[in-house]
Tab-separated table of C-alpha atoms in Angstrom:
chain	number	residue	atom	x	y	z
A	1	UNK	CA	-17.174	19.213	19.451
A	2	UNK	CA	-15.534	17.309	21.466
A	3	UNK	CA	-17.519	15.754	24.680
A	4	UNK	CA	-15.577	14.066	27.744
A	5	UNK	CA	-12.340	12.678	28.323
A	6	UNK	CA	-12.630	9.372	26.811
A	7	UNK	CA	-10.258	5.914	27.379
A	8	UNK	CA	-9.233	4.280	24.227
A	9	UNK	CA	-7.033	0.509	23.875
A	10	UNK	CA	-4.863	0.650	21.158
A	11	UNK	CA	-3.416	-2.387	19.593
A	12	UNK	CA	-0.170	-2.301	17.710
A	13	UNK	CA	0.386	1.383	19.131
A	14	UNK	CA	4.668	1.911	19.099
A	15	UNK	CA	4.495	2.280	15.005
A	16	UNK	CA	2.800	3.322	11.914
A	17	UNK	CA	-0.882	4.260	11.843
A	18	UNK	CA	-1.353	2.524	15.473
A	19	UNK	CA	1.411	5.236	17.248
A	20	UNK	CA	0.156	8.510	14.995
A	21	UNK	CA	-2.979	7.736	16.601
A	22	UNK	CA	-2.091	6.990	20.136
A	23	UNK	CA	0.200	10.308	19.890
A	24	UNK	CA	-3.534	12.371	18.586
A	25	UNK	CA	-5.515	10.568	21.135
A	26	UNK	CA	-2.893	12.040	23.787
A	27	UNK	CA	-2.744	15.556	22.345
A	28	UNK	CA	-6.578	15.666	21.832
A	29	UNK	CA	-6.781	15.147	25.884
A	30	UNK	CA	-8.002	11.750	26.396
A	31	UNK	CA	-6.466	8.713	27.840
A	32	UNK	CA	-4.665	5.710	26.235
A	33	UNK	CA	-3.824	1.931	26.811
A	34	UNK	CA	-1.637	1.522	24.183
A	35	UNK	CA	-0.239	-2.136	23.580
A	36	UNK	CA	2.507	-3.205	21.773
A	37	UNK	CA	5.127	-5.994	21.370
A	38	UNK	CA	7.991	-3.585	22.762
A	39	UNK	CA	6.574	-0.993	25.032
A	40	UNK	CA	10.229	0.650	25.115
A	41	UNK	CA	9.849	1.227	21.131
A	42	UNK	CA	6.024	3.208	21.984
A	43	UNK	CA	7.333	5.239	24.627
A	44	UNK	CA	10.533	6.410	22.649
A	45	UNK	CA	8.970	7.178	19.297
A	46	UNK	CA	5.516	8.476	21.041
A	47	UNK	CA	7.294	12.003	21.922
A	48	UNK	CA	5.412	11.766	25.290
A	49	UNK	CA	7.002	15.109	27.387
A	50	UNK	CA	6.120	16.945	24.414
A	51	UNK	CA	2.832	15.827	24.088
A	52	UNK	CA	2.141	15.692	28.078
A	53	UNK	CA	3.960	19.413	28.852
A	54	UNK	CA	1.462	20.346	25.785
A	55	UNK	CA	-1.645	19.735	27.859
A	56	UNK	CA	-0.355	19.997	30.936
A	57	UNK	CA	-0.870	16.083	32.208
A	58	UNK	CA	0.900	13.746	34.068
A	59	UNK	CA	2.159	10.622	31.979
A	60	UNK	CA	1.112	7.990	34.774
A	61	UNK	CA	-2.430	9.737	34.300
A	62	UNK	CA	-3.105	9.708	30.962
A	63	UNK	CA	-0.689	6.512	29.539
A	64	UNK	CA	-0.588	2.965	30.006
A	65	UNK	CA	1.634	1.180	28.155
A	66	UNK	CA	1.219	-2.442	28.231
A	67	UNK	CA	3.546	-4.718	26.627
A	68	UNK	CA	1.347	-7.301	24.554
A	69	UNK	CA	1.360	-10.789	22.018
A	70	UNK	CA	-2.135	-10.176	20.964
A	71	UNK	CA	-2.248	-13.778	19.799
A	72	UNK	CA	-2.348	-14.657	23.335
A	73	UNK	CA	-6.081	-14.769	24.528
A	74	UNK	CA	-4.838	-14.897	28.662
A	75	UNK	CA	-2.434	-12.367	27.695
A	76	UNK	CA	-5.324	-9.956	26.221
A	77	UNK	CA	-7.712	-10.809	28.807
A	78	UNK	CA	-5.710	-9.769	31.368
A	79	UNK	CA	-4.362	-6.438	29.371
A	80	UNK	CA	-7.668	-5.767	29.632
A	81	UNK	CA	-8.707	-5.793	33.168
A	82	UNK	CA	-5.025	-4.049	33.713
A	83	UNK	CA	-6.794	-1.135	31.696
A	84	UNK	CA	-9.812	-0.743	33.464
A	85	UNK	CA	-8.340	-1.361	36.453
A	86	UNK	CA	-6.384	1.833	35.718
A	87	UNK	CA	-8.743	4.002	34.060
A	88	UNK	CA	-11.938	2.787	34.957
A	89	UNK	CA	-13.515	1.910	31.987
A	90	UNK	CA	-12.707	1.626	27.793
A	91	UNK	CA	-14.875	3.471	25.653
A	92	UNK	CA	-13.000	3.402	22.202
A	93	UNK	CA	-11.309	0.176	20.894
A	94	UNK	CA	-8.625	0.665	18.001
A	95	UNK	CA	-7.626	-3.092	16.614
A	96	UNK	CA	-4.661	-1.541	14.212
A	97	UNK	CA	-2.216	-4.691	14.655
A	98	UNK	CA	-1.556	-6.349	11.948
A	99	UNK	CA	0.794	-8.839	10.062
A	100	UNK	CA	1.428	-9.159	6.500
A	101	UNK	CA	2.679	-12.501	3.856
A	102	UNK	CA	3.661	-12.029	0.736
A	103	UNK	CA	3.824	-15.827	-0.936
A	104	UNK	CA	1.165	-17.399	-3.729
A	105	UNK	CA	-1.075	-19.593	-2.171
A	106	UNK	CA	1.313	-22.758	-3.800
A	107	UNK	CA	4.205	-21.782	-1.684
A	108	UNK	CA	2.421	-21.466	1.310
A	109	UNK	CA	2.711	-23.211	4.533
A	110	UNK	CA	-0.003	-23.895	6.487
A	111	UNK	CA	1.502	-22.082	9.382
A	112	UNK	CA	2.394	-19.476	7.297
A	113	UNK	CA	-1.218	-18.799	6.298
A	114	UNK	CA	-2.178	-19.697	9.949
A	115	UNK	CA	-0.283	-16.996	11.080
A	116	UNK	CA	-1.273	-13.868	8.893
A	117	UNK	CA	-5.314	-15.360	10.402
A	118	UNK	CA	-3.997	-15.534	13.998
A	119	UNK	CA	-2.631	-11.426	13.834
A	120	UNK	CA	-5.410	-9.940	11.734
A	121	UNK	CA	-8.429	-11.977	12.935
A	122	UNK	CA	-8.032	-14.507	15.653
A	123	UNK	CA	-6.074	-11.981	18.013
A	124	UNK	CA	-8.905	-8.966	16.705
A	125	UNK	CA	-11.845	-11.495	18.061
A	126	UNK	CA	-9.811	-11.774	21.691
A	127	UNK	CA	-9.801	-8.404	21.878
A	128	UNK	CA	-13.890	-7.915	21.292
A	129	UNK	CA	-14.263	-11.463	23.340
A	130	UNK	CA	-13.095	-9.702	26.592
A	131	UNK	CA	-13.978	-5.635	25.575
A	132	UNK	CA	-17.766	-6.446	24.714
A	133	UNK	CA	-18.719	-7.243	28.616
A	134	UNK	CA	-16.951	-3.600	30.198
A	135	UNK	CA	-18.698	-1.727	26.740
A	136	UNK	CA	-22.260	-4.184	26.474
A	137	UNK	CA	-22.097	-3.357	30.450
A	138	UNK	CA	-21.590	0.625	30.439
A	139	UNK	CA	-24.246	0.807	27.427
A	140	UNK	CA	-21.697	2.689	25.629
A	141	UNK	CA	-18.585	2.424	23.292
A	142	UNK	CA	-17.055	2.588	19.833
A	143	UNK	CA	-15.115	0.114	18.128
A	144	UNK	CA	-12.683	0.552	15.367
A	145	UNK	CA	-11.123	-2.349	12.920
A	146	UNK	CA	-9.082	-1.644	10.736
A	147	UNK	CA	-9.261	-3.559	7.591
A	148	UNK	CA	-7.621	-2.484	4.378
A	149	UNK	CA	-8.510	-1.395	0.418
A	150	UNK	CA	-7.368	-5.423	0.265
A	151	UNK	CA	-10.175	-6.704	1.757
A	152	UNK	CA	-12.277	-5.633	-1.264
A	153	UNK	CA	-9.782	-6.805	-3.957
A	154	UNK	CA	-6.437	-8.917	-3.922
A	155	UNK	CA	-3.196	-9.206	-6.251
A	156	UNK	CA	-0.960	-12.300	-6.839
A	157	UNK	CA	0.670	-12.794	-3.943
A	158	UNK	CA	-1.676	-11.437	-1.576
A	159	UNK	CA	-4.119	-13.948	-0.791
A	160	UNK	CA	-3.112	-14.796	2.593
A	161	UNK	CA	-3.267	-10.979	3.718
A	162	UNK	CA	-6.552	-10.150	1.718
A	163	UNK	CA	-8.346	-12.998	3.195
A	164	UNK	CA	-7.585	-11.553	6.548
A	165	UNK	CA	-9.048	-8.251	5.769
A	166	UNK	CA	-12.234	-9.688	4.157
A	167	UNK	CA	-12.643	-11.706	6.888
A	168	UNK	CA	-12.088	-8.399	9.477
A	169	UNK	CA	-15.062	-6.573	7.366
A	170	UNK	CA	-17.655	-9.567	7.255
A	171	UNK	CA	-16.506	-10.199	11.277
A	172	UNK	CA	-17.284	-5.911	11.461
A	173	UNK	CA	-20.375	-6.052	9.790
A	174	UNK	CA	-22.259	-8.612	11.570
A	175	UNK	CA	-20.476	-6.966	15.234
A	176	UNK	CA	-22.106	-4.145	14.363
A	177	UNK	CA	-25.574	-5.367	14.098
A	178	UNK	CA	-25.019	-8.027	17.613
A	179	UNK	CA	-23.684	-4.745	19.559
A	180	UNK	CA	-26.242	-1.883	18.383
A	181	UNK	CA	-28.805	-2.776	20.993
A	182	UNK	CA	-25.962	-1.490	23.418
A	183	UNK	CA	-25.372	2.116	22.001
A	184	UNK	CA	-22.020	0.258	20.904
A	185	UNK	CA	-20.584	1.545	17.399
A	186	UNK	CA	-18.578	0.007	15.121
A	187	UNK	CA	-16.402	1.681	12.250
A	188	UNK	CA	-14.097	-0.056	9.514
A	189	UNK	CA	-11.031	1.811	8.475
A	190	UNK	CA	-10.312	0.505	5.207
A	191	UNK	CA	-7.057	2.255	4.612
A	192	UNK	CA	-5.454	2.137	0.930
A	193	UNK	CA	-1.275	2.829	1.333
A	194	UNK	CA	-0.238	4.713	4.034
A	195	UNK	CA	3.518	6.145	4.449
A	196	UNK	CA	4.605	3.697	7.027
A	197	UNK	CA	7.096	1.288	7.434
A	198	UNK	CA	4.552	-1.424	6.298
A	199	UNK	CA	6.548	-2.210	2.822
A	200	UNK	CA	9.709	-1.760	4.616
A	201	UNK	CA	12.088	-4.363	3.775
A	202	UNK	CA	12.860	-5.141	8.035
A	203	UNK	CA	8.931	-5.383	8.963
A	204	UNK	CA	7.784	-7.503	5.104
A	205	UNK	CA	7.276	-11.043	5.681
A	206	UNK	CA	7.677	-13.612	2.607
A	207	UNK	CA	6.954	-17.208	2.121
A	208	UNK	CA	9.853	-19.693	2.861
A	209	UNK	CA	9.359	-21.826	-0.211
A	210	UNK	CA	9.371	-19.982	-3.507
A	211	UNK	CA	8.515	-21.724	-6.519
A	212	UNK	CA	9.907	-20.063	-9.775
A	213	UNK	CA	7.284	-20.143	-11.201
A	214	UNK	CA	5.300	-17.419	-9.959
A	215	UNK	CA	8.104	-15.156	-9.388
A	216	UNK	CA	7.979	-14.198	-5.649
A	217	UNK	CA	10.834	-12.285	-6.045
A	218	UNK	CA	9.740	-10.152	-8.505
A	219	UNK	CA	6.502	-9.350	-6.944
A	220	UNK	CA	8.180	-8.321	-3.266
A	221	UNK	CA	10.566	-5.910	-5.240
A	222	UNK	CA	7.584	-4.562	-6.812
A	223	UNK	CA	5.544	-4.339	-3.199
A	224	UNK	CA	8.741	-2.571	-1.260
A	225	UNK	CA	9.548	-0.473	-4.464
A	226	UNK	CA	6.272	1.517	-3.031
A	227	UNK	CA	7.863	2.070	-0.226
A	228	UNK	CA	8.162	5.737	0.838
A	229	UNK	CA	5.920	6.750	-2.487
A	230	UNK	CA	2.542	5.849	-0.646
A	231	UNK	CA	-0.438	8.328	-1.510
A	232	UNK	CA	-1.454	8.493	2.699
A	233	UNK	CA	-0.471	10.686	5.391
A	234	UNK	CA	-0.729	8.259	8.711
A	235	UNK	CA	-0.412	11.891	10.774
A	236	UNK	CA	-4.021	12.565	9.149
A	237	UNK	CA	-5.641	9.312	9.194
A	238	UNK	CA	-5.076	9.985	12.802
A	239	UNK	CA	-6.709	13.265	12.923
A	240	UNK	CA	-9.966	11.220	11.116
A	241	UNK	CA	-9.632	8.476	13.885
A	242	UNK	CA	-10.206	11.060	17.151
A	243	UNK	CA	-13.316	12.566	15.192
A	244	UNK	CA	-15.292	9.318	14.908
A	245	UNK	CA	-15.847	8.600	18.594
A	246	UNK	CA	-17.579	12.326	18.446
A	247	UNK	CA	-19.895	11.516	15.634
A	248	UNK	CA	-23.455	10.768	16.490
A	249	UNK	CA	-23.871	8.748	13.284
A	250	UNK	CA	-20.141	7.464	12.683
A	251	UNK	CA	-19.434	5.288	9.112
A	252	UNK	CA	-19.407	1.193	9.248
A	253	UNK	CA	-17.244	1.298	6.199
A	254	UNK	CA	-14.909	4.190	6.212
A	255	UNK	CA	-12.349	4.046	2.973
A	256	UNK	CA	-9.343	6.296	3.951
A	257	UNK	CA	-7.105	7.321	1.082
A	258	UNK	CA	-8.091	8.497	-2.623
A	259	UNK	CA	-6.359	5.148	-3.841
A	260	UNK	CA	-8.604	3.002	-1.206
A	261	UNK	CA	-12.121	5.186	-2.279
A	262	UNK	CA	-11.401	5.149	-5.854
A	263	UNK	CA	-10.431	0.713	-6.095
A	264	UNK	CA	-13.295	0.132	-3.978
A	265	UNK	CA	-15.932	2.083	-6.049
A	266	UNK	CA	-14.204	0.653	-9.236
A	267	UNK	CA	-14.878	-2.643	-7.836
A	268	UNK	CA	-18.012	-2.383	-6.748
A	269	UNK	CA	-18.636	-1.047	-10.193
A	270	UNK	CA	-16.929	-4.328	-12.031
A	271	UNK	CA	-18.760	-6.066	-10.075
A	272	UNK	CA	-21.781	-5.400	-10.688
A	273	UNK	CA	-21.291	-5.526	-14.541
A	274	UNK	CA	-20.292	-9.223	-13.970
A	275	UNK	CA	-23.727	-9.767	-11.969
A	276	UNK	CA	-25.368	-8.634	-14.718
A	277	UNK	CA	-23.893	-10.392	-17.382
A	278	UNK	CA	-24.333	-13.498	-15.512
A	279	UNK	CA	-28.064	-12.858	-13.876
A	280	UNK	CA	-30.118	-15.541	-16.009
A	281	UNK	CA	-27.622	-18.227	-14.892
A	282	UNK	CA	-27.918	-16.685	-10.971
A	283	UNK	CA	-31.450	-16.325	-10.983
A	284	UNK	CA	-32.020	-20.090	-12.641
A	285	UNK	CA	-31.130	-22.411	-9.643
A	286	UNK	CA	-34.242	-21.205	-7.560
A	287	UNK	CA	-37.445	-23.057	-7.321
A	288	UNK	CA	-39.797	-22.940	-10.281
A	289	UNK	CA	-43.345	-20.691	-8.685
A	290	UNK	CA	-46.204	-22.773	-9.487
């Protein structure tokens, strides 16, 4: 059941998974700062006199759209205060932005690889640099990464992005253990693929320097070939998202997608095989017991 009106900050908010949920945080009654690199884009595609004659509120009440480069720290810091400023207070953080490079780790640049960290982790940790005071503060709040079914395994040509995502669950876990003192909560969304415009040809990003050898171009035709076949519905990842806030006990790790829950327990699975196999050599560097 649903308890009071709450405030959420949405990152990456006028597409994909980031606008179906700032569209079922509106409908569900709460409030939203919702950030994005074109705040025109979020407020055409976000269906908002619909949604607002729906629950009879008043857009300047209930929205703030804030246009946002999350890479920028003074940017986000400010965003932030702009929120609370307006509502008051945050009480649910959704860090859904994200970039994606397709390239083997030969052909890429430095700032290539520099980049894919800056969107999925550096900009993630300015957003819970200068939200942890306002939640740590009010005792209260619930914070939501989202990672992705590649931060638990990778393919050629996805190193850059799967690093990110590892590094936006091992950043997750320990958060979770600094902010529980605080009654703060902290969930990872580990979606596997969603029907979004994430393989799309006009959002994919790809290495500058190909080498023939590894056959870039063959494995980008394979990753947009997916496009428009993915297994998820981003309209009810959403309707997941609003619930979590409400649980008492909310997941840390929270696969969404049968493709996502079944690679992950297949790894885990692997993986333990191989620990196994290789457990004499493991458990022979330690100190000889006298």
């Amino acid at each position: 059941m649903k308890s009071t009106q709450k405030v959420w900050l949405i990152t990456g908010a006028s597409k994909g998974m980031g606008l179906e949920i700032t569209k079922a945080v509106l409908k569900n009654g709460d409030k939203v700062i919702a950030t994005s690199r074109n705040t025109d884009t979020l407020l055409e595609k976000i269906e908002l006199n619909a949604i607002l004659k729906e629950r009879k509120l008043q857009l300047e009440d209930n929205l703030l759209p804030l246009k946002l480069d999350i890479t920028n720290e003074t940017a986000v810091e400010s965003a932030i205060l702009k929120g609370i400023e307006k509502f008051g207070q945050i009480d649910v953080v959704v860090n859904n932005a994200g970039y994606n490079l397709l390239g083997n780790m030969e052909e890429l640049s430095d700032a290539e690889f520099r980049k894919t960290m800056d969107v999925n982790v550096f900009a993630m940790a300015h957003i819970l640099r200068y939200v942890l005071p306002h939640l740590r503060k009010q005792q209260s709040g619930h914070i939501i990464n989202t990672a992705s079914m590649m931060g638990y395994m990778s393919y050629p040509g996805n190193g850059s992005y799967s690093a990110s995502k590892y590094a936006v669950i091992g950043l997750s876990e320990a958060l979770a253990q600094e902010v529980r003192p605080f009654g703060i909560k902290v969930t990872i969304l580990v979606p596997g693929t969603f029907r979004t415009n994430f393989m799309n040809e006009d959002t994919l990003n790809v290495a500058q320097h190909k080498i023939d050898a590894y056959n870039l171009d063959t494995q980008v035709e394979q990753f947009m070939g997916l496009d428009g076949k993915q297994l998820g519905n981003p309209k009810k990842l959403a309707l997941v998202v609003i619930k979590l806030p409400e649980m008492p006990n909310p997941p840390l790790h929270l696969p969404l997608g049968s493709d996502s829950y079944r690679a992950i327990v297949e790894v885990r699975k692997n993986e333990k095989k191989e620990m196994e196999e290789w457990k004499t050599l493991s458990l022979s560097t330690d100190f000889k017991k006298k």
